[in-house]
Short mmCIF file of C-alpha atoms and ligand atoms in Angstrom, two decimals:
data_model
loop_
_atom_site.label_atom_id
_atom_site.label_comp_id
_atom_site.label_asym_id
_atom_site.label_seq_id
_atom_site.Cartn_x
_atom_site.Cartn_y
_atom_site.Cartn_z
CA MET A 607 0.01 -0.01 -0.01
CA THR A 608 1.40 3.42 -0.90
CA ALA A 609 0.81 6.27 1.53
CA PRO A 610 -1.01 9.31 0.22
CA ALA A 611 1.47 12.00 -0.78
CA ALA A 612 2.02 14.66 1.89
CA THR A 613 3.09 18.09 0.62
CA VAL A 614 6.84 18.35 1.17
CA SER A 615 8.79 21.58 1.53
CA ALA A 616 12.31 21.64 2.93
CA GLU A 617 11.75 25.03 4.51
CA ARG A 618 8.57 23.93 6.21
CA ASP A 619 10.23 20.74 7.41
CA GLU A 620 12.96 22.82 9.11
CA THR A 621 10.44 25.20 10.69
CA PHE A 622 8.42 22.38 12.28
CA LEU A 623 11.54 20.46 13.30
CA ARG A 624 12.90 23.62 15.00
CA ARG A 625 9.59 23.84 16.88
CA ALA A 626 10.16 20.22 17.97
CA PHE A 627 13.73 21.12 19.11
CA ARG A 628 12.37 23.89 21.29
CA LEU A 629 9.70 21.63 22.77
CA ALA A 630 12.37 19.03 23.54
CA MET A 631 14.38 21.56 25.53
CA THR A 632 11.49 21.97 27.97
CA GLY A 633 12.46 18.58 29.43
CA ARG A 634 16.00 19.76 30.28
CA GLY A 635 17.00 18.70 33.78
CA ARG A 636 14.28 16.08 34.16
CA VAL A 637 14.72 13.61 31.30
CA GLU A 638 18.39 12.89 31.80
CA PRO A 639 20.08 10.44 31.40
CA ASN A 640 17.56 10.05 28.57
CA PRO A 641 17.86 12.44 25.64
CA MET A 642 15.57 15.44 25.26
CA VAL A 643 13.02 14.69 22.49
CA GLY A 644 10.22 16.74 20.93
CA CYS A 645 7.47 15.85 18.45
CA VAL A 646 5.13 17.98 16.34
CA LEU A 647 2.19 16.59 14.34
CA VAL A 648 1.25 18.58 11.27
CA ARG A 649 -1.62 18.19 8.80
CA ASP A 650 -2.31 20.54 5.92
CA GLY A 651 0.45 22.85 7.16
CA ARG A 652 -1.17 23.19 10.60
CA ILE A 653 0.04 21.87 13.98
CA ILE A 654 -2.56 19.47 15.29
CA GLY A 655 -0.59 18.12 18.26
CA GLU A 656 2.75 18.43 19.96
CA GLY A 657 4.65 17.06 22.90
CA TYR A 658 7.99 16.35 24.47
CA HIS A 659 9.61 13.82 26.75
CA THR A 660 8.91 15.44 30.13
CA HIS A 661 10.80 13.29 32.63
CA TRP A 662 12.86 10.13 32.91
CA GLY A 663 10.59 7.08 32.82
CA GLY A 664 7.66 9.20 31.57
CA PRO A 665 5.94 8.87 28.18
CA HIS A 666 7.98 9.68 25.11
CA ALA A 667 7.40 12.70 22.88
CA GLU A 668 5.41 10.86 20.20
CA PRO A 669 2.59 9.44 22.40
CA THR A 670 2.47 12.79 24.23
CA ALA A 671 1.93 14.57 20.88
CA LEU A 672 -0.73 11.99 19.90
CA ALA A 673 -2.53 12.57 23.22
CA ASP A 674 -2.35 16.33 22.65
CA CYS A 675 -3.81 15.77 19.17
CA ALA A 676 -6.73 13.85 20.67
CA ALA A 677 -7.20 16.49 23.36
CA ARG A 678 -7.54 19.10 20.62
CA GLY A 679 -10.26 16.97 18.98
CA GLU A 680 -8.00 16.29 15.99
CA GLY A 681 -7.21 12.98 14.29
CA PRO A 682 -3.58 12.12 13.41
CA ALA A 683 -4.48 10.06 10.29
CA GLY A 684 -2.72 11.56 7.26
CA ALA A 685 -0.44 13.77 9.40
CA THR A 686 3.33 14.26 9.24
CA ALA A 687 5.19 13.64 12.50
CA TYR A 688 8.31 15.75 13.08
CA VAL A 689 10.48 14.04 15.68
CA THR A 690 13.88 15.33 16.82
CA LEU A 691 15.14 11.74 17.32
CA GLU A 692 14.31 8.52 15.48
CA PRO A 693 11.17 6.91 17.00
CA CYS A 694 12.01 3.94 19.20
CA CYS A 695 10.99 0.39 18.35
CA HIS A 696 12.47 -1.73 21.16
CA THR A 697 10.48 -3.21 24.00
CA ASN A 698 13.03 -3.86 26.81
CA LYS A 699 12.35 -0.53 28.53
CA LYS A 700 9.89 1.36 30.75
CA THR A 701 7.53 2.61 28.05
CA PRO A 702 5.99 0.92 24.98
CA PRO A 703 7.80 1.67 21.68
CA CYS A 704 6.77 4.74 19.64
CA ALA A 705 7.15 3.56 16.00
CA PRO A 706 4.16 1.15 16.33
CA ARG A 707 2.15 3.97 17.93
CA LEU A 708 2.76 6.21 14.92
CA ILE A 709 1.85 3.35 12.55
CA ALA A 710 -1.38 2.69 14.45
CA ALA A 711 -2.17 6.43 14.37
CA LYS A 712 -1.94 6.29 10.56
CA VAL A 713 0.52 9.14 10.13
CA VAL A 714 1.72 9.12 6.52
CA ARG A 715 5.13 10.74 6.89
CA VAL A 716 7.78 11.00 9.59
CA VAL A 717 10.63 13.52 9.51
CA ILE A 718 13.49 12.83 11.90
CA GLY A 719 16.35 15.05 13.16
CA CYS A 720 18.80 12.22 13.75
CA LEU A 721 19.04 8.48 14.23
CA ASP A 722 18.95 7.02 17.73
CA PRO A 723 22.51 5.87 18.62
CA ASN A 724 21.07 3.17 20.89
CA PRO A 725 22.04 -0.08 19.07
CA ALA A 726 18.57 -1.49 19.83
CA VAL A 727 17.06 1.27 17.64
CA ASN A 728 19.68 2.85 15.29
CA GLY A 729 17.83 2.64 11.98
CA ASN A 730 15.40 -0.08 13.09
CA GLY A 731 12.77 2.52 14.03
CA VAL A 732 12.99 3.98 10.51
CA ALA A 733 12.88 0.51 8.96
CA MET A 734 9.75 -0.41 10.95
CA LEU A 735 7.95 2.75 9.84
CA ARG A 736 8.94 2.22 6.19
CA ALA A 737 7.84 -1.43 6.29
CA ALA A 738 4.42 -0.12 7.28
CA GLY A 739 4.32 2.12 4.20
CA ILE A 740 5.17 5.36 5.99
CA ARG A 741 7.44 7.80 4.20
CA VAL A 742 10.44 8.65 6.41
CA ASP A 743 12.58 11.67 5.58
CA GLY A 744 15.77 12.81 7.22
CA PRO A 745 17.98 13.25 9.02
CA VAL A 746 17.01 16.91 8.62
CA LEU A 747 19.07 19.52 10.55
CA GLU A 748 21.09 16.58 11.78
CA ALA A 749 23.96 18.54 13.36
CA GLU A 750 21.50 20.64 15.39
CA ALA A 751 19.51 17.55 16.35
CA LYS A 752 22.72 15.94 17.61
CA GLN A 753 23.83 19.11 19.38
CA LEU A 754 20.51 19.09 21.24
CA ILE A 755 21.26 15.65 22.69
CA SER A 756 25.04 15.96 22.79
CA PRO A 757 25.24 15.18 26.54
CA PHE A 758 23.36 11.92 25.85
CA LEU A 759 25.51 11.09 22.82
CA LYS A 760 28.69 11.88 24.77
CA SER A 761 27.87 9.77 27.83
CA GLN A 762 26.84 6.85 25.58
CA GLY A 763 29.90 7.16 23.32
CA SER A 764 32.75 8.17 25.61
CA GLY A 765 31.66 6.98 29.05
CA ARG A 766 32.28 10.46 30.43
CA PRO A 767 29.76 13.13 31.44
CA TYR A 768 29.07 16.28 29.48
CA VAL A 769 31.17 18.96 31.17
CA THR A 770 30.18 22.60 31.48
CA MET A 771 32.64 25.07 32.98
CA LYS A 772 31.43 28.35 34.31
CA TRP A 773 33.12 31.30 35.93
CA ALA A 774 32.57 35.01 36.50
CA GLU A 775 35.15 37.65 35.66
CA THR A 776 35.52 41.38 36.13
CA ALA A 777 35.83 43.93 33.33
CA ASP A 778 39.62 43.72 33.85
CA GLY A 779 39.61 39.90 33.53
CA LYS A 780 39.96 38.96 37.23
CA VAL A 781 38.15 36.09 38.93
CA ALA A 782 38.66 37.23 42.53
CA GLY A 783 39.70 40.25 44.59
CA PRO A 784 43.15 41.21 45.94
CA GLY A 785 45.29 38.22 46.88
CA GLY A 786 42.63 35.80 45.53
CA ARG A 787 40.11 36.73 48.23
CA ARG A 788 36.46 36.18 47.39
CA MET A 789 34.81 39.04 45.54
CA GLN A 790 31.18 39.33 44.50
CA ILE A 791 31.52 39.65 40.75
CA SER A 792 28.14 38.63 39.35
CA ASN A 793 24.87 40.51 39.82
CA PRO A 794 21.83 38.74 41.31
CA ALA A 795 20.30 38.00 37.90
CA ALA A 796 23.47 36.28 36.71
CA SER A 797 23.73 34.35 39.97
CA ARG A 798 20.17 33.16 39.45
CA LEU A 799 21.14 31.69 36.05
CA VAL A 800 24.02 29.85 37.74
CA HIS A 801 21.69 28.37 40.32
CA GLN A 802 19.35 27.24 37.53
CA LEU A 803 22.28 25.57 35.80
CA ARG A 804 23.28 23.85 39.05
CA ALA A 805 19.70 22.62 39.49
CA ARG A 806 19.80 20.98 36.08
CA SER A 807 23.19 19.31 36.65
CA ASP A 808 23.91 16.00 38.40
CA GLY A 809 27.23 17.15 39.84
CA ILE A 810 29.40 20.17 40.58
CA VAL A 811 33.16 19.98 40.76
CA VAL A 812 35.65 22.49 42.18
CA GLY A 813 39.37 22.50 42.90
CA ILE A 814 40.64 22.67 46.47
CA GLY A 815 41.99 26.17 45.72
CA THR A 816 38.42 27.44 45.48
CA VAL A 817 37.33 25.62 48.65
CA LEU A 818 40.16 27.22 50.63
CA ALA A 819 39.62 30.71 49.19
CA ASP A 820 35.84 30.92 49.01
CA ASP A 821 34.37 28.23 51.31
CA PRO A 822 31.50 27.70 48.80
CA LEU A 823 28.33 25.72 49.48
CA LEU A 824 27.70 24.64 45.88
CA THR A 825 23.98 23.97 46.09
CA ALA A 826 21.10 25.17 43.89
CA ARG A 827 19.32 27.85 45.85
CA GLY A 828 16.21 29.94 45.07
CA VAL A 829 15.29 27.76 42.10
CA GLU A 830 13.30 24.58 41.68
CA ALA A 831 15.72 21.63 42.10
CA ALA A 832 15.18 19.38 39.11
CA ARG A 833 17.82 16.76 39.88
CA PRO A 834 19.72 15.35 42.84
CA LEU A 835 23.09 17.01 43.07
CA ARG A 836 26.46 15.61 44.11
CA ARG A 837 29.43 17.81 44.91
CA PHE A 838 33.05 16.91 44.12
CA VAL A 839 36.34 18.41 45.28
CA LEU A 840 39.64 17.68 43.53
CA ASP A 841 41.94 17.65 46.51
CA THR A 842 45.13 15.75 45.81
CA HIS A 843 46.76 16.34 49.22
CA LEU A 844 43.61 16.14 51.32
CA ARG A 845 43.45 19.74 52.49
CA SER A 846 39.63 19.91 52.66
CA PRO A 847 38.80 21.68 55.94
CA PRO A 848 36.38 19.72 58.19
CA ASP A 849 34.73 23.00 59.18
CA SER A 850 34.09 24.08 55.56
CA GLN A 851 30.51 24.59 54.40
CA LEU A 852 30.89 21.68 51.99
CA VAL A 853 31.89 19.22 54.72
CA ARG A 854 29.36 20.49 57.22
CA THR A 855 26.53 19.85 54.76
CA ALA A 856 27.84 16.49 53.47
CA ARG A 857 24.99 14.58 55.12
CA THR A 858 22.32 16.54 53.26
CA VAL A 859 24.02 17.08 49.88
CA PRO A 860 26.52 14.33 48.97
CA LEU A 861 30.17 15.45 48.98
CA VAL A 862 32.89 13.36 47.34
CA VAL A 863 36.54 14.21 47.75
CA SER A 864 39.01 12.97 45.19
CA ALA A 865 42.42 12.64 46.84
CA SER A 866 45.56 10.75 45.89
CA PRO A 867 46.09 7.32 47.45
CA ALA A 868 49.29 8.70 48.97
CA ALA A 869 47.33 11.28 50.91
CA ARG A 870 44.47 8.93 51.85
CA ASN A 871 46.91 6.31 53.16
CA ASP A 872 49.29 8.76 54.83
CA PRO A 873 49.35 7.99 58.60
CA ALA A 874 49.81 11.71 59.28
CA ARG A 875 46.43 12.36 57.62
CA ALA A 876 44.53 9.43 59.20
CA GLY A 877 42.81 11.79 61.64
CA ARG A 878 41.68 14.11 58.86
CA VAL A 879 40.36 11.15 56.81
CA ALA A 880 38.43 9.83 59.82
CA GLU A 881 37.01 13.27 60.62
CA LEU A 882 35.84 13.77 57.04
CA ARG A 883 34.32 10.28 56.87
CA ALA A 884 32.51 10.86 60.15
CA ALA A 885 31.02 14.05 58.62
CA GLY A 886 29.62 11.95 55.74
CA VAL A 887 32.28 12.70 53.12
CA LYS A 888 32.90 9.96 50.60
CA PHE A 889 36.25 9.39 48.88
CA LEU A 890 36.88 8.58 45.24
CA ASP A 891 39.70 6.20 44.42
CA ASP A 892 42.10 8.03 42.20
CA ASP A 893 45.61 7.45 41.04
CA ASP A 894 48.03 10.32 41.18
CA GLY A 895 47.64 11.99 37.80
CA VAL A 896 49.69 14.44 35.81
CA ASP A 897 51.96 16.58 37.99
CA GLY A 898 50.80 14.55 40.98
CA ARG A 899 47.28 15.90 40.59
CA ILE A 900 43.97 14.13 40.14
CA ASN A 901 43.78 12.35 36.79
CA LEU A 902 40.83 14.02 35.08
CA ARG A 903 40.24 11.21 32.59
CA GLU A 904 39.87 8.74 35.47
CA PHE A 905 37.85 11.14 37.56
CA LEU A 906 35.39 11.87 34.75
CA GLY A 907 35.17 8.21 33.73
CA SER A 908 34.28 7.22 37.31
CA LEU A 909 31.19 9.48 37.32
CA ILE A 910 28.96 7.79 34.71
CA GLY A 911 26.09 6.03 36.40
CA ASP A 912 25.56 8.96 38.76
CA VAL A 913 26.57 12.02 36.80
CA TYR A 914 25.77 12.68 33.15
CA HIS A 915 26.07 16.42 33.26
CA LEU A 916 28.86 17.85 35.34
CA LEU A 917 29.17 21.56 36.13
CA ALA A 918 32.70 22.74 36.94
CA GLU A 919 33.08 26.01 38.77
CA PRO A 920 36.87 26.23 38.56
CA GLY A 921 39.48 28.73 39.54
CA PRO A 922 42.08 29.47 36.88
CA THR A 923 44.22 26.42 37.76
CA LEU A 924 41.48 23.85 37.34
CA ALA A 925 40.07 25.69 34.34
CA ARG A 926 43.39 25.30 32.50
CA SER A 927 43.53 21.55 33.05
CA LEU A 928 39.81 21.08 32.28
CA PHE A 929 39.79 22.90 28.90
CA PRO A 930 40.54 19.72 26.89
CA TRP A 931 37.86 17.79 28.77
CA ALA A 932 35.06 20.37 28.86
CA ASP A 933 32.35 20.66 26.25
CA ARG A 934 30.88 24.03 27.05
CA LEU A 935 31.93 27.22 28.78
CA TRP A 936 29.76 29.92 30.31
CA VAL A 937 31.59 33.12 31.19
CA PHE A 938 29.78 35.85 33.07
CA ARG A 939 31.48 39.21 32.49
CA SER A 940 30.69 41.98 34.91
CA PRO A 941 31.20 45.74 34.45
CA ARG A 942 32.81 45.76 37.93
CA ARG A 943 36.62 45.99 38.13
CA ALA A 944 39.11 44.50 40.56
CA ASP A 945 41.85 47.07 39.81
CA ASP A 946 44.47 45.09 41.70
CA ASP A 947 47.58 43.34 40.43
CA THR A 948 47.38 40.65 43.08
CA ALA A 949 43.91 39.56 41.97
CA PRO A 950 44.03 36.27 39.98
CA ALA A 951 43.29 36.55 36.25
CA ALA A 952 40.90 34.27 34.38
CA ALA A 953 42.48 31.51 32.35
CA PRO A 954 42.68 32.48 28.66
CA ILE A 955 40.07 30.65 26.59
CA PRO A 956 41.71 28.36 24.00
CA ALA A 957 41.11 29.14 20.33
CA GLY A 958 39.26 25.81 19.87
CA TYR A 959 36.31 27.21 21.82
CA ALA A 960 33.72 28.84 19.52
CA GLU A 961 31.29 31.46 20.77
CA THR A 962 27.67 30.36 20.36
CA GLY A 963 25.75 33.03 22.20
CA ARG A 964 25.89 36.26 24.12
CA LEU A 965 23.18 37.40 26.50
CA ASP A 966 22.76 40.63 28.46
CA VAL A 967 21.87 39.81 32.07
CA GLU A 968 21.00 43.18 33.59
CA GLY A 969 24.40 44.65 32.79
CA ASP A 970 26.46 41.48 33.20
CA THR A 971 27.05 39.54 29.98
CA LEU A 972 26.82 35.76 29.67
CA THR A 973 28.85 34.36 26.78
CA GLU A 974 28.57 30.73 25.79
CA TYR A 975 31.38 28.86 24.04
CA LEU A 976 31.40 25.28 22.77
CA ASN A 977 34.61 23.21 22.57
CA ARG A 978 34.99 22.45 18.84
CA SER A 979 37.51 19.70 19.62
CA GLY A 980 35.35 18.13 22.31
CA GLU A 981 33.61 14.80 21.92
CA ALA A 982 30.18 16.44 22.31
CA PHE A 983 30.59 19.01 19.57
CA HIS A 984 28.35 18.90 16.45
CA THR A 985 27.67 22.48 15.45
CA THR A 986 27.89 26.06 16.74
CA VAL A 987 24.31 26.63 17.89
CA PRO A 988 23.41 27.81 21.40
CA SER A 989 22.80 24.98 23.89
CA ALA A 990 19.39 24.21 25.35
CA ASP A 991 20.42 25.85 28.63
CA PHE A 992 21.41 29.03 26.79
CA VAL A 993 18.08 29.12 24.92
CA LEU A 994 16.21 28.62 28.21
CA ALA A 995 18.33 31.33 29.90
CA THR A 996 17.53 33.73 27.06
CA GLU A 997 13.79 33.07 27.41
CA ASP A 998 14.08 33.38 31.16
CA ARG A 999 15.57 36.87 30.74
CA MET A 1000 12.79 37.87 28.32
CA THR A 1001 10.08 36.95 30.79
CA GLU A 1002 11.72 38.62 33.84
N1 NAP B 1256 35.10 34.07 39.61
C1 NAP B 1256 34.80 32.76 39.65
O1 NAP B 1256 33.86 32.36 39.01
C2 NAP B 1256 35.66 31.86 40.46
C3 NAP B 1256 35.32 30.50 40.55
C4 NAP B 1256 36.16 29.67 41.29
C5 NAP B 1256 37.26 30.20 41.95
N2 NAP B 1256 37.54 31.52 41.82
C6 NAP B 1256 38.73 32.10 42.48
O2 NAP B 1256 39.85 31.37 41.98
C7 NAP B 1256 40.82 31.27 43.03
C8 NAP B 1256 41.17 29.80 43.24
O3 NAP B 1256 41.61 29.29 42.02
P1 NAP B 1256 42.90 28.35 41.93
O4 NAP B 1256 43.33 28.39 40.52
O5 NAP B 1256 43.84 28.75 43.00
O6 NAP B 1256 42.31 26.98 42.39
P2 NAP B 1256 41.26 25.95 41.76
O7 NAP B 1256 41.31 25.99 40.29
O8 NAP B 1256 39.96 26.21 42.41
O9 NAP B 1256 41.84 24.60 42.32
C9 NAP B 1256 43.05 24.15 41.82
C10 NAP B 1256 43.61 23.09 42.72
O10 NAP B 1256 42.85 21.90 42.57
C11 NAP B 1256 43.70 20.81 42.80
N3 NAP B 1256 43.65 19.85 41.65
C12 NAP B 1256 43.59 18.52 41.80
N4 NAP B 1256 43.65 17.94 40.61
C13 NAP B 1256 43.73 18.91 39.70
C14 NAP B 1256 43.85 18.91 38.30
N5 NAP B 1256 43.84 17.76 37.57
N6 NAP B 1256 43.96 20.07 37.66
C15 NAP B 1256 43.97 21.23 38.35
N7 NAP B 1256 43.88 21.31 39.68
C16 NAP B 1256 43.75 20.15 40.35
C17 NAP B 1256 45.11 21.34 42.90
O11 NAP B 1256 45.46 21.42 44.29
P3 NAP B 1256 46.07 20.14 45.01
O12 NAP B 1256 47.29 19.77 44.22
O13 NAP B 1256 46.33 20.57 46.38
O14 NAP B 1256 45.01 19.10 44.92
C18 NAP B 1256 45.01 22.73 42.35
O15 NAP B 1256 45.93 23.63 42.92
C19 NAP B 1256 40.23 31.91 44.24
O16 NAP B 1256 40.73 33.24 44.35
C20 NAP B 1256 38.74 31.93 43.96
O17 NAP B 1256 38.11 32.99 44.61
C21 NAP B 1256 36.77 32.37 41.12
ZN1 ZN B 1257 9.88 6.31 22.03
#
């Protein structure tokens, strides 16, 4: 049986697929470690239903769009389904597969953004739809579709989390006040965006330099917490102070210290280890890495299972060693100045980082960069978090 011809226009396909990208982003922070997925149903050039994957274990984008279609009193027969990711066809998971749902709904055409890298799907979803006589087009806007789910693709492919680095700097390029003492650089609106980003991450990592200088708490405050958060400190020589805010809150928000075996097994530090353990601090097994510091490849590789999206809030030292490993960078630039030679300067951003967006945040500027040489890079479009931050600013 041949499906009735649906009117095809490349420009219209891209418009509806972009709508599906934006819908997908609404699930950010709740669907992980699943990918964000959106679906738009169109008949006669009109949207008759749309949906996105709202949370991990919840219904997929396609059945949500079909339900929306029914709620609008529309029928999906003869429609085109725009889906950011290939519809699934495997049954060994929480929800029933989507390709058979689209077939049963009698859609005549499916346009996909990219194939599902999951080996259980990867082209099989498309094949199932085609075998049922449905026309499947795509990948359309493939690089953007992959960029949308790059944290998912990265964690599946490399076994390491997607890494975002963020810092704030003054107009004269400093990240702290005189002598490295803490200085309030960001304005409240910029800080709010940071707390939102923390709330959507699974983990935050800092270097011990920042713990000693700033005594940070590293929790998501004043925003809805979308995900459980773990905090990590890279502390080769076990200098984490037992009376720091991080350690004092270790029983309520998990704190993991990564220290070298030499420090953990040093009899002179046995008291410190016991004190930290008693406070609820967990230790990560790490070998001494480059220059006797924590090996970042091992550290990042140990996180998968718990952490798919890691936010690093580094000082200049950790920033320098994280550049090759990070995927995205958010720099908040303030009009304030430090005007002091002893204030530490921000690490220079390597040329491989491409700017993807710039946002005015009540006088501070947020600039997003993506690491072109990183494993998660597909194209220079703003990330979902940047798009959401931009909309958040527009509605303030
Ligand atoms: N403006 C901002 O957004 C912002 C953010 C954070 C910090 N800061 C400022 O930055 C300053 C602290 O920065 P910092 O550069 O001294 O320290 P840092 O980057 O916070 O921490 C660096 C330390 O982490 C430990 N480390 C362990 N493994 C590492 C690895 N693989 N690579 C790099 N470091 C590793 C090292 O100490 P061990 O060898 O002892 O383990 C290293 O000295 C403070 O003045 C703070 O106020 C500003
Ligand atoms: Zn599905």
